[in-house]
């Protein structure tokens, strides 16, 4: 699968993978606002055999096929639901228990 990778100029080490070049209309508006301006970084052919340094290639391919985009966050950063179309609420705050 062919893919296109864009670097966020607002969020360091954060990348948006797209199934089609410059097809930014597939990403949620809230995600587009968070990422800010994007710079084209690279074009890459993804296969099940290809290894990626920070991502599971099968997950990236699945997200590109099902929603047209995949968000790559910096190592140790969390935004657990960012790659899922229906954003879910986070874990319950248990400090009051």
PDB file of N, CA and C in Angstrom:
ATOM      1  N   UNK A   1       0.843  -1.176   0.000  1.00  0.00           N
ATOM      2  CA  UNK A   1       0.000   0.000   0.000  1.00  0.00           C
ATOM      3  C   UNK A   1       0.888   1.239   0.000  1.00  0.00           C
ATOM      4  N   UNK A   2       0.572   2.143  -0.869  1.00  0.00           N
ATOM      5  CA  UNK A   2       1.318   3.394  -0.948  1.00  0.00           C
ATOM      6  C   UNK A   2       0.803   4.338   0.142  1.00  0.00           C
ATOM      7  N   UNK A   3       1.700   5.079   0.779  1.00  0.00           N
ATOM      8  CA  UNK A   3       1.278   6.018   1.816  1.00  0.00           C
ATOM      9  C   UNK A   3       2.134   7.274   1.759  1.00  0.00           C
ATOM     10  N   UNK A   4       1.608   8.316   2.361  1.00  0.00           N
ATOM     11  CA  UNK A   4       2.241   9.630   2.349  1.00  0.00           C
ATOM     12  C   UNK A   4       2.309  10.128   3.787  1.00  0.00           C
ATOM     13  N   UNK A   5       3.475  10.585   4.185  1.00  0.00           N
ATOM     14  CA  UNK A   5       3.708  10.960   5.576  1.00  0.00           C
ATOM     15  C   UNK A   5       3.965  12.465   5.655  1.00  0.00           C
ATOM     16  N   UNK A   6       3.312  13.105   6.627  1.00  0.00           N
ATOM     17  CA  UNK A   6       3.434  14.549   6.844  1.00  0.00           C
ATOM     18  C   UNK A   6       3.856  14.801   8.282  1.00  0.00           C
ATOM     19  N   UNK A   7       4.766  15.736   8.462  1.00  0.00           N
ATOM     20  CA  UNK A   7       5.229  16.113   9.796  1.00  0.00           C
ATOM     21  C   UNK A   7       4.434  17.318  10.275  1.00  0.00           C
ATOM     22  N   UNK A   8       4.014  17.267  11.530  1.00  0.00           N
ATOM     23  CA  UNK A   8       3.335  18.404  12.136  1.00  0.00           C
ATOM     24  C   UNK A   8       4.378  19.454  12.491  1.00  0.00           C
ATOM     25  N   UNK A   9       4.146  20.695  12.096  1.00  0.00           N
ATOM     26  CA  UNK A   9       5.058  21.780  12.453  1.00  0.00           C
ATOM     27  C   UNK A   9       4.760  22.321  13.845  1.00  0.00           C
ATOM     28  N   UNK A  10       3.610  21.953  14.400  1.00  0.00           N
ATOM     29  CA  UNK A  10       3.222  22.398  15.732  1.00  0.00           C
ATOM     30  C   UNK A  10       3.633  21.394  16.810  1.00  0.00           C
ATOM     31  N   UNK A  11       3.545  20.104  16.512  1.00  0.00           N
ATOM     32  CA  UNK A  11       3.836  19.041  17.483  1.00  0.00           C
ATOM     33  C   UNK A  11       5.086  18.282  17.038  1.00  0.00           C
ATOM     34  N   UNK A  12       6.166  18.438  17.784  1.00  0.00           N
ATOM     35  CA  UNK A  12       7.428  17.779  17.436  1.00  0.00           C
ATOM     36  C   UNK A  12       7.275  16.266  17.387  1.00  0.00           C
ATOM     37  N   UNK A  13       7.923  15.638  16.420  1.00  0.00           N
ATOM     38  CA  UNK A  13       7.946  14.177  16.262  1.00  0.00           C
ATOM     39  C   UNK A  13       6.556  13.564  16.129  1.00  0.00           C
ATOM     40  N   UNK A  14       5.625  14.323  15.570  1.00  0.00           N
ATOM     41  CA  UNK A  14       4.268  13.846  15.343  1.00  0.00           C
ATOM     42  C   UNK A  14       4.027  13.832  13.839  1.00  0.00           C
ATOM     43  N   UNK A  15       3.553  12.679  13.342  1.00  0.00           N
ATOM     44  CA  UNK A  15       3.403  12.495  11.900  1.00  0.00           C
ATOM     45  C   UNK A  15       2.005  12.010  11.563  1.00  0.00           C
ATOM     46  N   UNK A  16       1.501  12.483  10.449  1.00  0.00           N
ATOM     47  CA  UNK A  16       0.217  12.052   9.920  1.00  0.00           C
ATOM     48  C   UNK A  16       0.488  11.240   8.664  1.00  0.00           C
ATOM     49  N   UNK A  17       0.004  10.012   8.642  1.00  0.00           N
ATOM     50  CA  UNK A  17       0.111   9.137   7.484  1.00  0.00           C
ATOM     51  C   UNK A  17      -1.219   9.221   6.741  1.00  0.00           C
ATOM     52  N   UNK A  18      -1.163   9.375   5.421  1.00  0.00           N
ATOM     53  CA  UNK A  18      -2.381   9.410   4.608  1.00  0.00           C
ATOM     54  C   UNK A  18      -2.322   8.347   3.522  1.00  0.00           C
ATOM     55  N   UNK A  19      -3.479   7.806   3.183  1.00  0.00           N
ATOM     56  CA  UNK A  19      -3.571   6.826   2.104  1.00  0.00           C
ATOM     57  C   UNK A  19      -3.467   7.509   0.738  1.00  0.00           C
ATOM     58  N   UNK A  20      -3.872   8.775   0.678  1.00  0.00           N
ATOM     59  CA  UNK A  20      -3.802   9.542  -0.571  1.00  0.00           C
ATOM     60  C   UNK A  20      -3.110  10.869  -0.302  1.00  0.00           C
ATOM     61  N   UNK A  21      -2.249  11.244  -1.210  1.00  0.00           N
ATOM     62  CA  UNK A  21      -1.464  12.463  -1.029  1.00  0.00           C
ATOM     63  C   UNK A  21      -2.377  13.682  -0.909  1.00  0.00           C
ATOM     64  N   UNK A  22      -2.090  14.492   0.098  1.00  0.00           N
ATOM     65  CA  UNK A  22      -2.782  15.764   0.349  1.00  0.00           C
ATOM     66  C   UNK A  22      -4.293  15.628   0.585  1.00  0.00           C
ATOM     67  N   UNK A  23      -4.762  14.454   0.982  1.00  0.00           N
ATOM     68  CA  UNK A  23      -6.199  14.274   1.239  1.00  0.00           C
ATOM     69  C   UNK A  23      -6.488  14.521   2.723  1.00  0.00           C
ATOM     70  N   UNK A  24      -6.358  15.773   3.123  1.00  0.00           N
ATOM     71  CA  UNK A  24      -6.507  16.149   4.524  1.00  0.00           C
ATOM     72  C   UNK A  24      -7.959  16.175   4.987  1.00  0.00           C
ATOM     73  N   UNK A  25      -8.889  16.137   4.057  1.00  0.00           N
ATOM     74  CA  UNK A  25     -10.299  16.179   4.451  1.00  0.00           C
ATOM     75  C   UNK A  25     -10.766  14.898   5.140  1.00  0.00           C
ATOM     76  N   UNK A  26      -9.949  13.843   5.174  1.00  0.00           N
ATOM     77  CA  UNK A  26     -10.353  12.603   5.843  1.00  0.00           C
ATOM     78  C   UNK A  26     -10.082  12.630   7.347  1.00  0.00           C
ATOM     79  N   UNK A  27      -9.280  13.575   7.815  1.00  0.00           N
ATOM     80  CA  UNK A  27      -8.966  13.612   9.250  1.00  0.00           C
ATOM     81  C   UNK A  27      -9.983  14.474   9.991  1.00  0.00           C
ATOM     82  N   UNK A  28     -10.285  14.122  11.232  1.00  0.00           N
ATOM     83  CA  UNK A  28     -11.234  14.925  12.023  1.00  0.00           C
ATOM     84  C   UNK A  28     -10.724  16.361  12.196  1.00  0.00           C
ATOM     85  N   UNK A  29     -11.646  17.301  12.223  1.00  0.00           N
ATOM     86  CA  UNK A  29     -11.290  18.717  12.351  1.00  0.00           C
ATOM     87  C   UNK A  29     -10.482  18.981  13.626  1.00  0.00           C
ATOM     88  N   UNK A  30     -10.837  18.315  14.723  1.00  0.00           N
ATOM     89  CA  UNK A  30     -10.111  18.531  15.979  1.00  0.00           C
ATOM     90  C   UNK A  30      -8.663  18.071  15.870  1.00  0.00           C
ATOM     91  N   UNK A  31      -8.429  16.999  15.133  1.00  0.00           N
ATOM     92  CA  UNK A  31      -7.066  16.521  14.931  1.00  0.00           C
ATOM     93  C   UNK A  31      -6.287  17.480  14.042  1.00  0.00           C
ATOM     94  N   UNK A  32      -6.924  17.996  13.014  1.00  0.00           N
ATOM     95  CA  UNK A  32      -6.282  18.966  12.131  1.00  0.00           C
ATOM     96  C   UNK A  32      -5.859  20.208  12.911  1.00  0.00           C
ATOM     97  N   UNK A  33      -6.702  20.663  13.830  1.00  0.00           N
ATOM     98  CA  UNK A  33      -6.361  21.824  14.658  1.00  0.00           C
ATOM     99  C   UNK A  33      -5.174  21.527  15.564  1.00  0.00           C
ATOM    100  N   UNK A  34      -5.143  20.333  16.145  1.00  0.00           N
ATOM    101  CA  UNK A  34      -4.049  19.951  17.035  1.00  0.00           C
ATOM    102  C   UNK A  34      -2.726  19.883  16.283  1.00  0.00           C
ATOM    103  N   UNK A  35      -2.753  19.327  15.072  1.00  0.00           N
ATOM    104  CA  UNK A  35      -1.524  19.153  14.299  1.00  0.00           C
ATOM    105  C   UNK A  35      -1.003  20.461  13.722  1.00  0.00           C
ATOM    106  N   UNK A  36      -1.894  21.381  13.399  1.00  0.00           N
ATOM    107  CA  UNK A  36      -1.472  22.637  12.795  1.00  0.00           C
ATOM    108  C   UNK A  36      -0.980  22.416  11.372  1.00  0.00           C
ATOM    109  N   UNK A  37      -0.069  23.252  10.942  1.00  0.00           N
ATOM    110  CA  UNK A  37       0.472  23.152   9.585  1.00  0.00           C
ATOM    111  C   UNK A  37       1.287  21.865   9.437  1.00  0.00           C
ATOM    112  N   UNK A  38       1.135  21.232   8.283  1.00  0.00           N
ATOM    113  CA  UNK A  38       1.841  19.984   8.015  1.00  0.00           C
ATOM    114  C   UNK A  38       2.821  20.174   6.859  1.00  0.00           C
ATOM    115  N   UNK A  39       3.954  19.484   6.947  1.00  0.00           N
ATOM    116  CA  UNK A  39       4.973  19.514   5.895  1.00  0.00           C
ATOM    117  C   UNK A  39       5.126  18.105   5.364  1.00  0.00           C
ATOM    118  N   UNK A  40       5.105  17.962   4.024  1.00  0.00           N
ATOM    119  CA  UNK A  40       5.287  16.645   3.426  1.00  0.00           C
ATOM    120  C   UNK A  40       6.667  16.123   3.801  1.00  0.00           C
ATOM    121  N   UNK A  41       6.721  14.883   4.317  1.00  0.00           N
ATOM    122  CA  UNK A  41       7.992  14.307   4.767  1.00  0.00           C
ATOM    123  C   UNK A  41       8.479  13.197   3.846  1.00  0.00           C
ATOM    124  N   UNK A  42       7.587  12.243   3.503  1.00  0.00           N
ATOM    125  CA  UNK A  42       8.018  11.173   2.623  1.00  0.00           C
ATOM    126  C   UNK A  42       6.866  10.384   2.070  1.00  0.00           C
ATOM    127  N   UNK A  43       7.168   9.655   1.006  1.00  0.00           N
ATOM    128  CA  UNK A  43       6.243   8.739   0.364  1.00  0.00           C
ATOM    129  C   UNK A  43       6.847   7.349   0.552  1.00  0.00           C
ATOM    130  N   UNK A  44       6.031   6.391   0.984  1.00  0.00           N
ATOM    131  CA  UNK A  44       6.571   5.073   1.291  1.00  0.00           C
ATOM    132  C   UNK A  44       5.574   3.982   0.911  1.00  0.00           C
ATOM    133  N   UNK A  45       6.097   2.863   0.442  1.00  0.00           N
ATOM    134  CA  UNK A  45       5.285   1.690   0.129  1.00  0.00           C
ATOM    135  C   UNK A  45       5.259   0.794   1.360  1.00  0.00           C
ATOM    136  N   UNK A  46       4.076   0.526   1.879  1.00  0.00           N
ATOM    137  CA  UNK A  46       3.943  -0.325   3.060  1.00  0.00           C
ATOM    138  C   UNK A  46       3.516  -1.726   2.656  1.00  0.00           C
ATOM    139  N   UNK A  47       4.190  -2.706   3.219  1.00  0.00           N
ATOM    140  CA  UNK A  47       3.823  -4.109   3.022  1.00  0.00           C
ATOM    141  C   UNK A  47       3.862  -4.769   4.393  1.00  0.00           C
ATOM    142  N   UNK A  48       3.272  -5.934   4.499  1.00  0.00           N
ATOM    143  CA  UNK A  48       3.280  -6.659   5.761  1.00  0.00           C
ATOM    144  C   UNK A  48       4.676  -7.031   6.222  1.00  0.00           C
ATOM    145  N   UNK A  49       5.609  -7.121   5.285  1.00  0.00           N
ATOM    146  CA  UNK A  49       6.984  -7.487   5.626  1.00  0.00           C
ATOM    147  C   UNK A  49       7.844  -6.289   6.030  1.00  0.00           C
ATOM    148  N   UNK A  50       7.398  -5.113   5.709  1.00  0.00           N
ATOM    149  CA  UNK A  50       8.194  -3.915   6.015  1.00  0.00           C
ATOM    150  C   UNK A  50       8.174  -3.635   7.509  1.00  0.00           C
ATOM    151  N   UNK A  51       9.301  -3.239   8.035  1.00  0.00           N
ATOM    152  CA  UNK A  51       9.391  -2.872   9.454  1.00  0.00           C
ATOM    153  C   UNK A  51       9.491  -1.356   9.565  1.00  0.00           C
ATOM    154  N   UNK A  52       8.794  -0.818  10.541  1.00  0.00           N
ATOM    155  CA  UNK A  52       8.842   0.622  10.818  1.00  0.00           C
ATOM    156  C   UNK A  52       9.457   0.808  12.194  1.00  0.00           C
ATOM    157  N   UNK A  53      10.250   1.861  12.387  1.00  0.00           N
ATOM    158  CA  UNK A  53      10.942   2.025  13.666  1.00  0.00           C
ATOM    159  C   UNK A  53      10.039   2.256  14.872  1.00  0.00           C
ATOM    160  N   UNK A  54       8.926   2.965  14.704  1.00  0.00           N
ATOM    161  CA  UNK A  54       8.104   3.319  15.862  1.00  0.00           C
ATOM    162  C   UNK A  54       6.652   2.877  15.755  1.00  0.00           C
ATOM    163  N   UNK A  55       6.294   2.235  14.669  1.00  0.00           N
ATOM    164  CA  UNK A  55       4.900   1.852  14.448  1.00  0.00           C
ATOM    165  C   UNK A  55       4.813   0.397  14.010  1.00  0.00           C
ATOM    166  N   UNK A  56       3.677  -0.213  14.289  1.00  0.00           N
ATOM    167  CA  UNK A  56       3.374  -1.554  13.802  1.00  0.00           C
ATOM    168  C   UNK A  56       2.782  -1.395  12.406  1.00  0.00           C
ATOM    169  N   UNK A  57       3.480  -1.890  11.402  1.00  0.00           N
ATOM    170  CA  UNK A  57       3.066  -1.674  10.016  1.00  0.00           C
ATOM    171  C   UNK A  57       1.659  -2.204   9.753  1.00  0.00           C
ATOM    172  N   UNK A  58       1.261  -3.294  10.381  1.00  0.00           N
ATOM    173  CA  UNK A  58      -0.087  -3.827  10.154  1.00  0.00           C
ATOM    174  C   UNK A  58      -1.159  -2.878  10.689  1.00  0.00           C
ATOM    175  N   UNK A  59      -0.873  -2.205  11.789  1.00  0.00           N
ATOM    176  CA  UNK A  59      -1.814  -1.230  12.348  1.00  0.00           C
ATOM    177  C   UNK A  59      -1.913  -0.011  11.429  1.00  0.00           C
ATOM    178  N   UNK A  60      -0.778   0.467  10.945  1.00  0.00           N
ATOM    179  CA  UNK A  60      -0.774   1.617  10.034  1.00  0.00           C
ATOM    180  C   UNK A  60      -1.579   1.285   8.776  1.00  0.00           C
ATOM    181  N   UNK A  61      -1.325   0.129   8.184  1.00  0.00           N
ATOM    182  CA  UNK A  61      -2.045  -0.277   6.973  1.00  0.00           C
ATOM    183  C   UNK A  61      -3.541  -0.381   7.246  1.00  0.00           C
ATOM    184  N   UNK A  62      -3.917  -0.981   8.368  1.00  0.00           N
ATOM    185  CA  UNK A  62      -5.338  -1.112   8.708  1.00  0.00           C
ATOM    186  C   UNK A  62      -6.003   0.258   8.846  1.00  0.00           C
ATOM    187  N   UNK A  63      -5.353   1.189   9.529  1.00  0.00           N
ATOM    188  CA  UNK A  63      -5.917   2.530   9.685  1.00  0.00           C
ATOM    189  C   UNK A  63      -6.027   3.243   8.341  1.00  0.00           C
ATOM    190  N   UNK A  64      -5.023   3.095   7.493  1.00  0.00           N
ATOM    191  CA  UNK A  64      -5.070   3.732   6.177  1.00  0.00           C
ATOM    192  C   UNK A  64      -6.199   3.152   5.332  1.00  0.00           C
ATOM    193  N   UNK A  65      -6.413   1.865   5.418  1.00  0.00           N
ATOM    194  CA  UNK A  65      -7.494   1.218   4.642  1.00  0.00           C
ATOM    195  C   UNK A  65      -8.879   1.574   5.167  1.00  0.00           C
ATOM    196  N   UNK A  66      -9.030   1.634   6.480  1.00  0.00           N
ATOM    197  CA  UNK A  66     -10.367   1.835   7.055  1.00  0.00           C
ATOM    198  C   UNK A  66     -10.770   3.293   7.204  1.00  0.00           C
ATOM    199  N   UNK A  67      -9.789   4.182   7.503  1.00  0.00           N
ATOM    200  CA  UNK A  67     -10.163   5.581   7.711  1.00  0.00           C
ATOM    201  C   UNK A  67      -9.368   6.569   6.878  1.00  0.00           C
ATOM    202  N   UNK A  68      -8.344   6.078   6.178  1.00  0.00           N
ATOM    203  CA  UNK A  68      -7.584   6.948   5.281  1.00  0.00           C
ATOM    204  C   UNK A  68      -6.432   7.685   5.934  1.00  0.00           C
ATOM    205  N   UNK A  69      -6.241   7.520   7.256  1.00  0.00           N
ATOM    206  CA  UNK A  69      -5.171   8.224   7.957  1.00  0.00           C
ATOM    207  C   UNK A  69      -4.712   7.429   9.177  1.00  0.00           C
ATOM    208  N   UNK A  70      -3.508   7.775   9.635  1.00  0.00           N
ATOM    209  CA  UNK A  70      -2.944   7.190  10.858  1.00  0.00           C
ATOM    210  C   UNK A  70      -2.096   8.269  11.518  1.00  0.00           C
ATOM    211  N   UNK A  71      -2.209   8.396  12.821  1.00  0.00           N
ATOM    212  CA  UNK A  71      -1.434   9.375  13.576  1.00  0.00           C
ATOM    213  C   UNK A  71      -0.284   8.682  14.281  1.00  0.00           C
ATOM    214  N   UNK A  72       0.928   9.178  14.050  1.00  0.00           N
ATOM    215  CA  UNK A  72       2.115   8.667  14.736  1.00  0.00           C
ATOM    216  C   UNK A  72       2.585   9.722  15.728  1.00  0.00           C
ATOM    217  N   UNK A  73       2.519   9.375  16.995  1.00  0.00           N
ATOM    218  CA  UNK A  73       2.947  10.272  18.066  1.00  0.00           C
ATOM    219  C   UNK A  73       4.392   9.976  18.448  1.00  0.00           C
ATOM    220  N   UNK A  74       5.057  10.923  19.109  1.00  0.00           N
ATOM    221  CA  UNK A  74       6.422  10.662  19.568  1.00  0.00           C
ATOM    222  C   UNK A  74       6.441   9.501  20.556  1.00  0.00           C
ATOM    223  N   UNK A  75       7.558   8.797  20.643  1.00  0.00           N
ATOM    224  CA  UNK A  75       7.652   7.723  21.638  1.00  0.00           C
ATOM    225  C   UNK A  75       7.315   8.265  23.026  1.00  0.00           C
ATOM    226  N   UNK A  76       6.607   7.477  23.796  1.00  0.00           N
ATOM    227  CA  UNK A  76       6.198   7.814  25.167  1.00  0.00           C
ATOM    228  C   UNK A  76       5.076   8.832  25.244  1.00  0.00           C
ATOM    229  N   UNK A  77       4.587   9.326  24.125  1.00  0.00           N
ATOM    230  CA  UNK A  77       3.439  10.233  24.154  1.00  0.00           C
ATOM    231  C   UNK A  77       2.182   9.378  24.059  1.00  0.00           C
ATOM    232  N   UNK A  78       1.114   9.853  24.658  1.00  0.00           N
ATOM    233  CA  UNK A  78      -0.128   9.090  24.589  1.00  0.00           C
ATOM    234  C   UNK A  78      -1.276   9.964  24.136  1.00  0.00           C
ATOM    235  N   UNK A  79      -2.028   9.427  23.267  1.00  0.00           N
ATOM    236  CA  UNK A  79      -3.302   9.973  22.823  1.00  0.00           C
ATOM    237  C   UNK A  79      -4.038   8.739  22.325  1.00  0.00           C
ATOM    238  N   UNK A  80      -4.389   7.882  23.257  1.00  0.00           N
ATOM    239  CA  UNK A  80      -4.802   6.509  22.995  1.00  0.00           C
ATOM    240  C   UNK A  80      -5.863   6.366  21.923  1.00  0.00           C
ATOM    241  N   UNK A  81      -6.779   7.269  21.834  1.00  0.00           N
ATOM    242  CA  UNK A  81      -7.875   7.090  20.890  1.00  0.00           C
ATOM    243  C   UNK A  81      -7.696   7.882  19.606  1.00  0.00           C
ATOM    244  N   UNK A  82      -6.574   8.508  19.397  1.00  0.00           N
ATOM    245  CA  UNK A  82      -6.396   9.380  18.237  1.00  0.00           C
ATOM    246  C   UNK A  82      -6.573   8.671  16.908  1.00  0.00           C
ATOM    247  N   UNK A  83      -6.248   7.407  16.813  1.00  0.00           N
ATOM    248  CA  UNK A  83      -6.343   6.690  15.555  1.00  0.00           C
ATOM    249  C   UNK A  83      -7.687   6.019  15.331  1.00  0.00           C
ATOM    250  N   UNK A  84      -8.673   6.342  16.147  1.00  0.00           N
ATOM    251  CA  UNK A  84      -9.982   5.737  16.006  1.00  0.00           C
ATOM    252  C   UNK A  84     -11.007   6.815  15.693  1.00  0.00           C
ATOM    253  N   UNK A  85     -11.838   6.555  14.714  1.00  0.00           N
ATOM    254  CA  UNK A  85     -12.822   7.554  14.310  1.00  0.00           C
ATOM    255  C   UNK A  85     -13.724   7.999  15.451  1.00  0.00           C
ATOM    256  N   UNK A  86     -14.358   7.072  16.178  1.00  0.00           N
ATOM    257  CA  UNK A  86     -15.183   7.546  17.302  1.00  0.00           C
ATOM    258  C   UNK A  86     -14.303   7.747  18.528  1.00  0.00           C
ATOM    259  N   UNK A  87     -13.974   8.978  18.839  1.00  0.00           N
ATOM    260  CA  UNK A  87     -13.163   9.239  20.026  1.00  0.00           C
ATOM    261  C   UNK A  87     -13.905   8.740  21.252  1.00  0.00           C
ATOM    262  N   UNK A  88     -13.187   8.077  22.129  1.00  0.00           N
ATOM    263  CA  UNK A  88     -13.782   7.548  23.339  1.00  0.00           C
ATOM    264  C   UNK A  88     -13.306   8.371  24.520  1.00  0.00           C
ATOM    265  N   UNK A  89     -14.053   8.315  25.602  1.00  0.00           N
ATOM    266  CA  UNK A  89     -13.626   9.033  26.791  1.00  0.00           C
ATOM    267  C   UNK A  89     -12.471   8.300  27.428  1.00  0.00           C
ATOM    268  N   UNK A  90     -11.642   9.023  28.147  1.00  0.00           N
ATOM    269  CA  UNK A  90     -10.470   8.433  28.786  1.00  0.00           C
ATOM    270  C   UNK A  90     -10.855   7.654  30.022  1.00  0.00           C
ATOM    271  N   UNK A  91      -9.863   7.089  30.695  1.00  0.00           N
ATOM    272  CA  UNK A  91     -10.138   6.324  31.911  1.00  0.00           C
ATOM    273  C   UNK A  91     -10.748   7.209  32.993  1.00  0.00           C
ATOM    274  N   UNK A  92     -11.497   6.596  33.843  1.00  0.00           N
ATOM    275  CA  UNK A  92     -12.148   7.316  34.932  1.00  0.00           C
ATOM    276  C   UNK A  92     -11.094   7.817  35.910  1.00  0.00           C
ATOM    277  N   UNK A  93     -11.277   9.033  36.373  1.00  0.00           N
ATOM    278  CA  UNK A  93     -10.366   9.593  37.371  1.00  0.00           C
ATOM    279  C   UNK A  93     -10.700   8.966  38.728  1.00  0.00           C
ATOM    280  N   UNK A  94      -9.797   8.208  39.272  1.00  0.00           N
ATOM    281  CA  UNK A  94     -10.077   7.464  40.508  1.00  0.00           C
ATOM    282  C   UNK A  94      -9.451   8.141  41.746  1.00  0.00           C
ATOM    283  N   UNK A  95      -9.049   9.377  41.637  1.00  0.00           N
ATOM    284  CA  UNK A  95      -8.465  10.053  42.805  1.00  0.00           C
ATOM    285  C   UNK A  95      -9.465  10.257  43.924  1.00  0.00           C
ATOM    286  N   UNK A  96     -10.755  10.303  43.571  1.00  0.00           N
ATOM    287  CA  UNK A  96     -11.781  10.549  44.588  1.00  0.00           C
ATOM    288  C   UNK A  96     -12.187   9.301  45.337  1.00  0.00           C
ATOM    289  N   UNK A  97     -11.669   8.134  44.940  1.00  0.00           N
ATOM    290  CA  UNK A  97     -12.071   6.887  45.603  1.00  0.00           C
ATOM    291  C   UNK A  97     -11.318   6.677  46.882  1.00  0.00           C
TER     292      UNK A  97
END
